[in-house]
mmCIF file of N, CA and C in Angstrom:
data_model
loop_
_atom_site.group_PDB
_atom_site.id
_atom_site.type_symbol
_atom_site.label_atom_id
_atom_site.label_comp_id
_atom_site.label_asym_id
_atom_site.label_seq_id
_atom_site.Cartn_x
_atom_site.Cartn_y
_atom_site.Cartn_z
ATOM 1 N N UNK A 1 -165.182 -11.173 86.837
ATOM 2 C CA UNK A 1 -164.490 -10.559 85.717
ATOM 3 C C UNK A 1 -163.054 -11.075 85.707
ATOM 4 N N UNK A 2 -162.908 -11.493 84.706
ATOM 5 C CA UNK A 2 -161.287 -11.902 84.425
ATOM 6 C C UNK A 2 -160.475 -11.528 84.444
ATOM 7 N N UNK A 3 -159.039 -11.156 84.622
ATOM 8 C CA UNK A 3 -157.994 -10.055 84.617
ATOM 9 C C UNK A 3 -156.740 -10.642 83.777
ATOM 10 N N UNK A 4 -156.280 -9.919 83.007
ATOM 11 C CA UNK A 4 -155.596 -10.186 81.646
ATOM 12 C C UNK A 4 -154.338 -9.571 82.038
ATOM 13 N N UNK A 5 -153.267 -9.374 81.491
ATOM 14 C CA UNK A 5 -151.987 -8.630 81.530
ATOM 15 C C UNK A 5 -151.502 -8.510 80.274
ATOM 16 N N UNK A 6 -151.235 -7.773 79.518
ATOM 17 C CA UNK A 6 -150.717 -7.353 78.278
ATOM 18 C C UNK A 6 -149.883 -5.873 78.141
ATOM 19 N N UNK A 7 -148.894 -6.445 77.740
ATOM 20 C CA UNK A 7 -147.723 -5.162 77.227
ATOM 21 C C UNK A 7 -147.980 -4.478 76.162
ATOM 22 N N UNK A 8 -147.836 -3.416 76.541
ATOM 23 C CA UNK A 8 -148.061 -2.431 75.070
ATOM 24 C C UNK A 8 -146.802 -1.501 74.449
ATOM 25 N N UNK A 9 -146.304 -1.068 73.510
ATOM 26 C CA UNK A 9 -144.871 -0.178 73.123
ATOM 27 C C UNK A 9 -145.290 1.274 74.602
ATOM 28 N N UNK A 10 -144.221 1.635 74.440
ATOM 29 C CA UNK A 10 -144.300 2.942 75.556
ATOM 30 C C UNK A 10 -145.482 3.997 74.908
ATOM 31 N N UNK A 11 -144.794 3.834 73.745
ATOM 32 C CA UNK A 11 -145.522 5.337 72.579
ATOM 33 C C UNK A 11 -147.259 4.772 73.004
ATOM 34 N N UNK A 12 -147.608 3.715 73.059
ATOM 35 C CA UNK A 12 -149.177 3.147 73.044
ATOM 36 C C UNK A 12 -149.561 3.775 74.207
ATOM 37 N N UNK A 13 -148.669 3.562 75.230
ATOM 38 C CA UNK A 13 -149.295 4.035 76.697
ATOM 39 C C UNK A 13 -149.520 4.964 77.050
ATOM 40 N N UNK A 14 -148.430 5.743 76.656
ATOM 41 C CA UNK A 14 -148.350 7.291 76.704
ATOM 42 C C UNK A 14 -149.535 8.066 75.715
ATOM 43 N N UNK A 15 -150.244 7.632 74.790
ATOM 44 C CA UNK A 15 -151.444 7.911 73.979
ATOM 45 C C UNK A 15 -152.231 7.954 75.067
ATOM 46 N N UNK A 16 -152.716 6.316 75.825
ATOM 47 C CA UNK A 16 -153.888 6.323 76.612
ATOM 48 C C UNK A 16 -153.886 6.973 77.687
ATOM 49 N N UNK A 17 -152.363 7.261 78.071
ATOM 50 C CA UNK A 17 -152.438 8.024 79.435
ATOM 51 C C UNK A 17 -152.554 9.260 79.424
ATOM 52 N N UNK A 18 -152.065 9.950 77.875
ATOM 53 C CA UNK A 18 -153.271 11.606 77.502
ATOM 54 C C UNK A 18 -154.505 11.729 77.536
ATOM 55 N N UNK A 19 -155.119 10.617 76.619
ATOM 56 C CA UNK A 19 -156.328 10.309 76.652
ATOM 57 C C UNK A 19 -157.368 10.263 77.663
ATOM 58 N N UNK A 20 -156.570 9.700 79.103
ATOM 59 C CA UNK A 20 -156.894 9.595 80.157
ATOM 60 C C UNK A 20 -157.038 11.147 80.765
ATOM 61 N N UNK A 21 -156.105 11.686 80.770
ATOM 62 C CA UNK A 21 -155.500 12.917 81.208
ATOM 63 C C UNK A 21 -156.226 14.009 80.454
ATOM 64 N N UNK A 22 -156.899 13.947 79.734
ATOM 65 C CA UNK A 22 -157.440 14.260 78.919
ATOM 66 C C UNK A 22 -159.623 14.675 79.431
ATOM 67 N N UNK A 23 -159.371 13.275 79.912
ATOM 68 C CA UNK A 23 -160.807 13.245 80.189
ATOM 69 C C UNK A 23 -161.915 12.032 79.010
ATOM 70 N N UNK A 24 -161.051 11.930 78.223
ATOM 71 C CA UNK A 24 -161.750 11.051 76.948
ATOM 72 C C UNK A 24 -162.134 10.129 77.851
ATOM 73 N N UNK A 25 -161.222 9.505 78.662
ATOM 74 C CA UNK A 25 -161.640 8.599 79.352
ATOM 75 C C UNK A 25 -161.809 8.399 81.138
ATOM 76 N N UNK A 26 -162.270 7.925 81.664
ATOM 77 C CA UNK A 26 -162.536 7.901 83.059
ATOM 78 C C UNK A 26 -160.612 7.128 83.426
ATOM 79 N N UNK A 27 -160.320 6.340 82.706
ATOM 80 C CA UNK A 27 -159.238 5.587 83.654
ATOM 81 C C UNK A 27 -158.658 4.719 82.748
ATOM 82 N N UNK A 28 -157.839 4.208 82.804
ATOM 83 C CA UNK A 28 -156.787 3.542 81.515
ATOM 84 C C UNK A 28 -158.120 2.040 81.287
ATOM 85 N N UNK A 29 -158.173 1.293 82.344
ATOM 86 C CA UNK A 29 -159.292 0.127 82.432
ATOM 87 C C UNK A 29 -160.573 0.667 81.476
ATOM 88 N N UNK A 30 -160.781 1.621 81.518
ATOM 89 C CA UNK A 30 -162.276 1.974 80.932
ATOM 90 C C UNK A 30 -161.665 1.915 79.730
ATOM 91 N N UNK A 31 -160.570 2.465 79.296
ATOM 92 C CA UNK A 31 -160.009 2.593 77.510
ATOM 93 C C UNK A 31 -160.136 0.930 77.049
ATOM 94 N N UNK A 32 -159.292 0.427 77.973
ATOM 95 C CA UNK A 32 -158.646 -0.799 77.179
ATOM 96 C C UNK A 32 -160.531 -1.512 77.372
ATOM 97 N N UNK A 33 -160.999 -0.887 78.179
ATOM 98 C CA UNK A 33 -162.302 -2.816 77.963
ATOM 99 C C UNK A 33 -162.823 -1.613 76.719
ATOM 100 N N UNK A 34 -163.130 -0.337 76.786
ATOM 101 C CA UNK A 34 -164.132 0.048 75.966
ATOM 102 C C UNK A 34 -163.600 -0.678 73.901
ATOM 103 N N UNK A 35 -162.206 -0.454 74.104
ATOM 104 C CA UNK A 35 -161.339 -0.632 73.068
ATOM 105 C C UNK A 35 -161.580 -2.366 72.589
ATOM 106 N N UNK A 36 -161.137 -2.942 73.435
ATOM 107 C CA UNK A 36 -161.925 -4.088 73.301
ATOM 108 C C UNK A 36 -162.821 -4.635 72.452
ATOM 109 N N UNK A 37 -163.878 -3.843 73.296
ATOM 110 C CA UNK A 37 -165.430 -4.230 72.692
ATOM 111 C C UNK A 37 -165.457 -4.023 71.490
ATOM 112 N N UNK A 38 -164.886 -2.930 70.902
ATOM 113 C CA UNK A 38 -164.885 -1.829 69.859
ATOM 114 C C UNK A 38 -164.635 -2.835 68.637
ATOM 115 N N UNK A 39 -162.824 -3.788 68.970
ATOM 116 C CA UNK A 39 -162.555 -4.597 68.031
ATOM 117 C C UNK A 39 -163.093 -5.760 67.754
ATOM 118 N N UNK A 40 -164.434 -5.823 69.183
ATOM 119 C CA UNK A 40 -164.783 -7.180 68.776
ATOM 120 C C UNK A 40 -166.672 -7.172 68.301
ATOM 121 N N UNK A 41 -166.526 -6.085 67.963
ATOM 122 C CA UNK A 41 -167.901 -5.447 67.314
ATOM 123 C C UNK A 41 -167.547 -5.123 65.427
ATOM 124 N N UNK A 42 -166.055 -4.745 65.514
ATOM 125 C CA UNK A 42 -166.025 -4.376 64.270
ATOM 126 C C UNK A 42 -166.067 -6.014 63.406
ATOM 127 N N UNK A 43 -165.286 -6.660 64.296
ATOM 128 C CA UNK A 43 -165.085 -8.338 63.611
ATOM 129 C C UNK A 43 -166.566 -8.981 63.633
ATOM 130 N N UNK A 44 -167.351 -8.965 64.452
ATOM 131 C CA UNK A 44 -168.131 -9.780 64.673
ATOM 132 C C UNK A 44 -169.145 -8.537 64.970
ATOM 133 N N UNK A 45 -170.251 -8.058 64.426
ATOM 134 C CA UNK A 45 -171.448 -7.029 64.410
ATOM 135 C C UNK A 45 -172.462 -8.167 65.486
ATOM 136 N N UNK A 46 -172.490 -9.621 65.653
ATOM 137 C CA UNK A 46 -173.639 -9.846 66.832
ATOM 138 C C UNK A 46 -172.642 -9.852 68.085
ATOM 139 N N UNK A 47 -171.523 -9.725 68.190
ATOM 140 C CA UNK A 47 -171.038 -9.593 69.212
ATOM 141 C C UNK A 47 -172.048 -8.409 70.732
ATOM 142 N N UNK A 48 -172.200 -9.557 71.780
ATOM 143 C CA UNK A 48 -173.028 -8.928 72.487
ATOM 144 C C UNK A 48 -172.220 -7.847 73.761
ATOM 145 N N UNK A 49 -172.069 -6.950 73.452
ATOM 146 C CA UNK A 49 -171.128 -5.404 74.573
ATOM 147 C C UNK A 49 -171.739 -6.127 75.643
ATOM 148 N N UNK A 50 -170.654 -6.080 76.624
ATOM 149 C CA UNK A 50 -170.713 -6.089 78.213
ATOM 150 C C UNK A 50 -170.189 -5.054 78.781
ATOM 151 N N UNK A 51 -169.132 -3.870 78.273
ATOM 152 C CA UNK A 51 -168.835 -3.133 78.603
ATOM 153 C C UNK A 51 -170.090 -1.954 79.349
ATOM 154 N N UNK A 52 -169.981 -1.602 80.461
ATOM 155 C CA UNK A 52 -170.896 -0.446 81.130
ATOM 156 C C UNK A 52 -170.513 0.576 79.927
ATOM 157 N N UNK A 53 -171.784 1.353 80.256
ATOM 158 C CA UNK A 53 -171.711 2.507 79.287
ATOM 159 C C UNK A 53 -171.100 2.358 77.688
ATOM 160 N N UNK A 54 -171.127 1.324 77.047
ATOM 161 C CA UNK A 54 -170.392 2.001 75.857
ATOM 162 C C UNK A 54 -170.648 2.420 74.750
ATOM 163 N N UNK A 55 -172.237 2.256 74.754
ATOM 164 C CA UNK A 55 -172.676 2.968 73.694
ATOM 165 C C UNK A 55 -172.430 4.897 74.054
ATOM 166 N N UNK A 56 -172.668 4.551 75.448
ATOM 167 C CA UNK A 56 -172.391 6.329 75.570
ATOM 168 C C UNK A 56 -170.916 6.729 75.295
ATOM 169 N N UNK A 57 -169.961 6.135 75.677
ATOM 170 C CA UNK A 57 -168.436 6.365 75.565
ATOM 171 C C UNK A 57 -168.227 6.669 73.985
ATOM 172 N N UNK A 58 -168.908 5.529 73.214
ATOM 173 C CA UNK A 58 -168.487 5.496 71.692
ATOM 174 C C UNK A 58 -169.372 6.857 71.147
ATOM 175 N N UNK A 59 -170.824 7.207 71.578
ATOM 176 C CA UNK A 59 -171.255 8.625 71.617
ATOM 177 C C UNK A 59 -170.838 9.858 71.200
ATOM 178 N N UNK A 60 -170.150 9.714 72.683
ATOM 179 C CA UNK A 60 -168.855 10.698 73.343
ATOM 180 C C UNK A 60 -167.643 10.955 72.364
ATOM 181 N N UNK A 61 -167.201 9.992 72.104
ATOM 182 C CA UNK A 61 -166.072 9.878 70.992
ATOM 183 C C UNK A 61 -166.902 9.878 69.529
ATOM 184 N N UNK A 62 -167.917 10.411 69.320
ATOM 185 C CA UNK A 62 -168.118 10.670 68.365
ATOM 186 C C UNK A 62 -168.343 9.705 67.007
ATOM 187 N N UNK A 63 -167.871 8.577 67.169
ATOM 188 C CA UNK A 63 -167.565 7.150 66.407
ATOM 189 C C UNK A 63 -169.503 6.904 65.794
ATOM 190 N N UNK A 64 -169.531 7.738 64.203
ATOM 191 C CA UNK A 64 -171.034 6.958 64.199
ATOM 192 C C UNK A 64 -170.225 5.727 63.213
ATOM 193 N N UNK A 65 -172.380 5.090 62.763
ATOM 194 C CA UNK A 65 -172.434 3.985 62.345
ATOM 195 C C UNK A 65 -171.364 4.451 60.849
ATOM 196 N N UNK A 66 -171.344 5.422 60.195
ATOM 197 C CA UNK A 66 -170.885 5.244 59.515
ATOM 198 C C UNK A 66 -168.904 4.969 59.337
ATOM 199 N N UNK A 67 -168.259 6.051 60.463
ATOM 200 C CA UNK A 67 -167.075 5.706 61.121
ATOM 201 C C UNK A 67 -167.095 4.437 60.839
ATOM 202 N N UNK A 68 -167.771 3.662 61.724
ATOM 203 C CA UNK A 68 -167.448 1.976 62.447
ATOM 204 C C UNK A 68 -167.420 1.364 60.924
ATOM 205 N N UNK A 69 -168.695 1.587 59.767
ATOM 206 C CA UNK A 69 -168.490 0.587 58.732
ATOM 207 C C UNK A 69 -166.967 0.973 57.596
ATOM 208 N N UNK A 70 -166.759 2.194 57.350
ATOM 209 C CA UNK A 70 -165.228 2.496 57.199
ATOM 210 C C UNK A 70 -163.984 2.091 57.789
ATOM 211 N N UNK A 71 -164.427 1.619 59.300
ATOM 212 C CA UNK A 71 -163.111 1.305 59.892
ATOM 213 C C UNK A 71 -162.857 -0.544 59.556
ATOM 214 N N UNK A 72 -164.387 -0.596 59.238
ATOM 215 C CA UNK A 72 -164.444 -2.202 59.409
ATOM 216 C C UNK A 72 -163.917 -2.970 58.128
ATOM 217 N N UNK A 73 -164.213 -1.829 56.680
ATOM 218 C CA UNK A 73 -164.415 -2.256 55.202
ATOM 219 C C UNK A 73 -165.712 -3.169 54.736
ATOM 220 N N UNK A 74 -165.899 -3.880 53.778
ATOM 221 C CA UNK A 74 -166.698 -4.494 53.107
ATOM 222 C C UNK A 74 -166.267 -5.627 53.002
ATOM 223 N N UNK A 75 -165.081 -6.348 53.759
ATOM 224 C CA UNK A 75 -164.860 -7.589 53.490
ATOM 225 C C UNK A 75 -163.977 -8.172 55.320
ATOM 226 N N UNK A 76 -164.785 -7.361 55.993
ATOM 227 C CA UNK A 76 -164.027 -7.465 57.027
ATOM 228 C C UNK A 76 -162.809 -7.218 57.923
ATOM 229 N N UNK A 77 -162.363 -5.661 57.258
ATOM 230 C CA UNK A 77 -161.412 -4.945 57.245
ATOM 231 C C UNK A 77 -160.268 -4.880 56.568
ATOM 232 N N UNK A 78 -160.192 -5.707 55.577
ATOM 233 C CA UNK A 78 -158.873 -5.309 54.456
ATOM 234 C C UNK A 78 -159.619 -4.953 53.541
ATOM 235 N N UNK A 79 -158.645 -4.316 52.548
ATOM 236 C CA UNK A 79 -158.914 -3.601 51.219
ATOM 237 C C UNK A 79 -159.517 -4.830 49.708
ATOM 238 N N UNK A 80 -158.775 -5.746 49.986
ATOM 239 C CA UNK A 80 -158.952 -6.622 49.063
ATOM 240 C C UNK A 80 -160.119 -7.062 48.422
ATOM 241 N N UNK A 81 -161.004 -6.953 49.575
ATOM 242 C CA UNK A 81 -162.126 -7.753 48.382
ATOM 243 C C UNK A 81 -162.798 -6.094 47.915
ATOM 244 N N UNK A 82 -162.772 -5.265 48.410
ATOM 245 C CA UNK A 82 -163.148 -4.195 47.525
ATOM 246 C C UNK A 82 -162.341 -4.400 46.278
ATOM 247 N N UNK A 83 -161.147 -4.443 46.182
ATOM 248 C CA UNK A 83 -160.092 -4.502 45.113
ATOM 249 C C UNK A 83 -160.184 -5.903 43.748
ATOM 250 N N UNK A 84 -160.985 -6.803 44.271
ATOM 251 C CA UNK A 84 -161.359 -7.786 43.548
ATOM 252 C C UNK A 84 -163.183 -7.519 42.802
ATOM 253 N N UNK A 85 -163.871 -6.775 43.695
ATOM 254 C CA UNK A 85 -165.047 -6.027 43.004
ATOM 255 C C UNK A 85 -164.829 -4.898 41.999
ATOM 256 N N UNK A 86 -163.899 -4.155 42.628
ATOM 257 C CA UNK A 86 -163.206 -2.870 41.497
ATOM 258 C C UNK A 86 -162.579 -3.615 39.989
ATOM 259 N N UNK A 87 -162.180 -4.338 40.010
ATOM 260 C CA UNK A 87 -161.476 -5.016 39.162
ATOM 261 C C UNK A 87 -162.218 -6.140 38.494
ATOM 262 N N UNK A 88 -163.053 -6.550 38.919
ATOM 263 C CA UNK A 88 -164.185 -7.762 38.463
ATOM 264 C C UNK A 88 -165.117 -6.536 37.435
ATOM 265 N N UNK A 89 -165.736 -5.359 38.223
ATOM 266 C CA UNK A 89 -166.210 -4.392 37.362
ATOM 267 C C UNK A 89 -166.276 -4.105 36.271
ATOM 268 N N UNK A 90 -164.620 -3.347 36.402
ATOM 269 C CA UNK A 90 -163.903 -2.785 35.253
ATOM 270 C C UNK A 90 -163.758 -4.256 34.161
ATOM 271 N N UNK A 91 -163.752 -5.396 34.426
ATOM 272 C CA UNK A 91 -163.099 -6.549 33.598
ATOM 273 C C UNK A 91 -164.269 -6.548 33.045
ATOM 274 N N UNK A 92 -165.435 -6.902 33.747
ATOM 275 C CA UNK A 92 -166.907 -6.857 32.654
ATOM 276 C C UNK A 92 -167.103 -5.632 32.207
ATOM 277 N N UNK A 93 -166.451 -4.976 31.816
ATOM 278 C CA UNK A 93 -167.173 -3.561 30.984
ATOM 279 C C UNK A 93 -165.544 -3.350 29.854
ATOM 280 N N UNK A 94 -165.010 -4.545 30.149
ATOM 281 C CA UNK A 94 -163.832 -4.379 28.835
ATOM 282 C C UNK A 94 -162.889 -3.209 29.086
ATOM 283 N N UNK A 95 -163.073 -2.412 30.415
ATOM 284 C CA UNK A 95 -162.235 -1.262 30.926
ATOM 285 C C UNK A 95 -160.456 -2.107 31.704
ATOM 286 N N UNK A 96 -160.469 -2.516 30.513
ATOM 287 C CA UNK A 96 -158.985 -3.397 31.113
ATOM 288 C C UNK A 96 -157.869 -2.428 31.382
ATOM 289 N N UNK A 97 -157.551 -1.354 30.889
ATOM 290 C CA UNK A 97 -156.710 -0.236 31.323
ATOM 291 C C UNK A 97 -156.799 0.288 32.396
ATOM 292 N N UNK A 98 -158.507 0.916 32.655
ATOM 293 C CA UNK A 98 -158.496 1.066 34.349
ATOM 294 C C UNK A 98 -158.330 0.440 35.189
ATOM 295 N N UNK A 99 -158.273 -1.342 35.105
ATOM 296 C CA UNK A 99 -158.244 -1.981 35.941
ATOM 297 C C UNK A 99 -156.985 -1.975 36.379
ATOM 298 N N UNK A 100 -156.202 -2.037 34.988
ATOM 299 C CA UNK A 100 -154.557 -2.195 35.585
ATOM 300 C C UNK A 100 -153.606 -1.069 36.095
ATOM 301 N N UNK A 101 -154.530 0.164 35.590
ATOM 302 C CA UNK A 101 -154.378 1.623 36.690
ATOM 303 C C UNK A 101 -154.732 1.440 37.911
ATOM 304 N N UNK A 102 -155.684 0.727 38.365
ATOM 305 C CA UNK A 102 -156.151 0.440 39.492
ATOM 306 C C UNK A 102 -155.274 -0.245 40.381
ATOM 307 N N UNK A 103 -155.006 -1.584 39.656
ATOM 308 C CA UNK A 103 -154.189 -2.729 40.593
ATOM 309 C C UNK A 103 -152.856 -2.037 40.679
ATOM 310 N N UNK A 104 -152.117 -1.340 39.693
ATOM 311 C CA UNK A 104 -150.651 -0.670 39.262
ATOM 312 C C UNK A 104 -150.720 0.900 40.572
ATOM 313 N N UNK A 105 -152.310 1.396 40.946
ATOM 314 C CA UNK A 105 -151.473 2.151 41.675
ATOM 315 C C UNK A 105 -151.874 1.738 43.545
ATOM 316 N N UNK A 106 -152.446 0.921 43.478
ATOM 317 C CA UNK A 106 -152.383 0.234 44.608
ATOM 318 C C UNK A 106 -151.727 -1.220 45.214
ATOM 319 N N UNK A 107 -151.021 -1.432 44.624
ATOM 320 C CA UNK A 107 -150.610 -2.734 44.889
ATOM 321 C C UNK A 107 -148.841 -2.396 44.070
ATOM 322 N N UNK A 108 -148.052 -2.992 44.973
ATOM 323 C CA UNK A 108 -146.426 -3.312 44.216
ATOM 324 C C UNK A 108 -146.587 -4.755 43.422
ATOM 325 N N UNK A 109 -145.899 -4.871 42.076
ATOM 326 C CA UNK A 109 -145.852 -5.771 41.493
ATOM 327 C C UNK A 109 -145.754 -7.164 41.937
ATOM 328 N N UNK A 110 -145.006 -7.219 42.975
ATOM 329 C CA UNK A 110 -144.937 -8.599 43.891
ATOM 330 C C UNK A 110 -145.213 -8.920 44.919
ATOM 331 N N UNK A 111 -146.820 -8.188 45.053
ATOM 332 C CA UNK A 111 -147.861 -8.629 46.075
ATOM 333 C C UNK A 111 -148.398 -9.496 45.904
ATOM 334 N N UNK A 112 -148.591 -10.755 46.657
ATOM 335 C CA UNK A 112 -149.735 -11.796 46.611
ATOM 336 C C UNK A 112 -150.512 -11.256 45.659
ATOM 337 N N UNK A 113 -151.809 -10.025 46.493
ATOM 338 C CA UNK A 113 -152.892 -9.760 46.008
ATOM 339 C C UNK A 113 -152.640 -9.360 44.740
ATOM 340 N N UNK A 114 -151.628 -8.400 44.267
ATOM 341 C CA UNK A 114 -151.464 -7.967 43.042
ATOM 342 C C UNK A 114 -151.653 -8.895 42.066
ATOM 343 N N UNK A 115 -150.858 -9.942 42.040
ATOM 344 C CA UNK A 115 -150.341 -10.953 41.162
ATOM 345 C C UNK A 115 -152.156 -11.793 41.423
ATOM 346 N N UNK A 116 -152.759 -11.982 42.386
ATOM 347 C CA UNK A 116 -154.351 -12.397 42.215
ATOM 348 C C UNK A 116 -155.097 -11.690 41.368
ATOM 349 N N UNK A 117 -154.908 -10.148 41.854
ATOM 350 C CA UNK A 117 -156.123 -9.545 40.998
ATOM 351 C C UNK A 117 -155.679 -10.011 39.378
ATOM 352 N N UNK A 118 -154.107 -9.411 38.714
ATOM 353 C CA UNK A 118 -153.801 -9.680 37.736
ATOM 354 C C UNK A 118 -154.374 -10.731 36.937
ATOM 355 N N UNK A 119 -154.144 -12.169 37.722
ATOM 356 C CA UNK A 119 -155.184 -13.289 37.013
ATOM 357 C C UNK A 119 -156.826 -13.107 36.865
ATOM 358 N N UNK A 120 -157.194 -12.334 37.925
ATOM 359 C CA UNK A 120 -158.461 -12.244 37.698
ATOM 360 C C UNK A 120 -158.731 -11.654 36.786
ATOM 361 N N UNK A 121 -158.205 -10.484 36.192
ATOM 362 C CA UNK A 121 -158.367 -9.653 35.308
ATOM 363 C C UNK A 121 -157.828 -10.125 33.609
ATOM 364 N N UNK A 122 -157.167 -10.699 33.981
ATOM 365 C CA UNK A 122 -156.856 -11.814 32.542
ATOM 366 C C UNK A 122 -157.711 -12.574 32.182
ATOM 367 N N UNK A 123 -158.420 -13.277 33.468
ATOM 368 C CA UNK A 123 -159.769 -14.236 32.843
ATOM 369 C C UNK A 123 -160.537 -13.779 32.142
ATOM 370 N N UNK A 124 -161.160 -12.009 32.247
ATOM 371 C CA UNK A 124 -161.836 -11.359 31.601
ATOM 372 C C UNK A 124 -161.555 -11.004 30.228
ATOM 373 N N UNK A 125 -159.478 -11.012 30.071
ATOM 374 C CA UNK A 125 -159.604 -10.161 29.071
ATOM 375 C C UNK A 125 -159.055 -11.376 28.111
ATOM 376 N N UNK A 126 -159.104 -12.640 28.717
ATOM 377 C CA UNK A 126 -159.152 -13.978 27.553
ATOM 378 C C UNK A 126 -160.419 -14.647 27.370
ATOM 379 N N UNK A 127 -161.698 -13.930 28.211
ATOM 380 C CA UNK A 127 -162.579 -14.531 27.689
ATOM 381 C C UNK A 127 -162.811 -16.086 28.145
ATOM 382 N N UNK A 128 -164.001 -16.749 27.773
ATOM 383 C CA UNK A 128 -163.969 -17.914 28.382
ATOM 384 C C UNK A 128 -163.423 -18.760 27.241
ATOM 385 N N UNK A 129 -163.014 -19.799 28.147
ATOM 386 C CA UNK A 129 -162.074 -20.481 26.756
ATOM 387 C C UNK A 129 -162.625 -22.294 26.141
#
């Protein structure tokens, strides 16, 4: 087994060391590999767990399948491509107002994504040309 070293803010440590203290977990090592696994299951679903026990730990913590696909999203954990389906939607059904309620209350005017969806939603409402 490999051994890693990584710094964390105080406020981070002091979480796991309640947590610990707590009983959630057996020992700070059991958090960080179980935690681990956790992020590399949400990125990658064939990712194969080596962690002992962690289907029981994640159990324990209560984390179902549905948790994990919320934490993960529909596009691999950002909001965006939901936000480009919401808006692709609304553009084919000529609901161009909701869309720009949509993008207007989630996004600031001079977001990347904002200023993307915006074009996307123009293609719809110019039609093909």
């Amino acid at each position: 087994m490999a051994k890693d070293t990584v710094r964390y803010p105080d406020e981070v440590v002091e979480e796991i060391d309640t947590l610990v203290q707590d009983g959630m977990f057996e020992s700070k090592s059991e958090f960080y590999r179980f935690s681990a696994e956790y992020v590399l299951t949400l990125v990658n679903p064939d990712h194969d767990v080596k962690t002992f026990n962690y289907d029981e730990i994640k159990t324990e913590l209560d984390i179902s399948d549905a948790d994990h696909g919320k934490a993960l999203g529909t596009d691999g954990g950002t909001f965006f491509l939901d936000a480009v389906i919401t808006v692709r939607k609304q553009g084919l059904r000529g609901n161009y107002e909701a869309a720009e309620r949509f993008i207007d209350t989630h996004y600031d005017a001079t977001d990347q994504e904002c200023i993307i969806l915006e074009e996307l939603l123009g293609t719809y409402r110019n039609g093909p040309e």
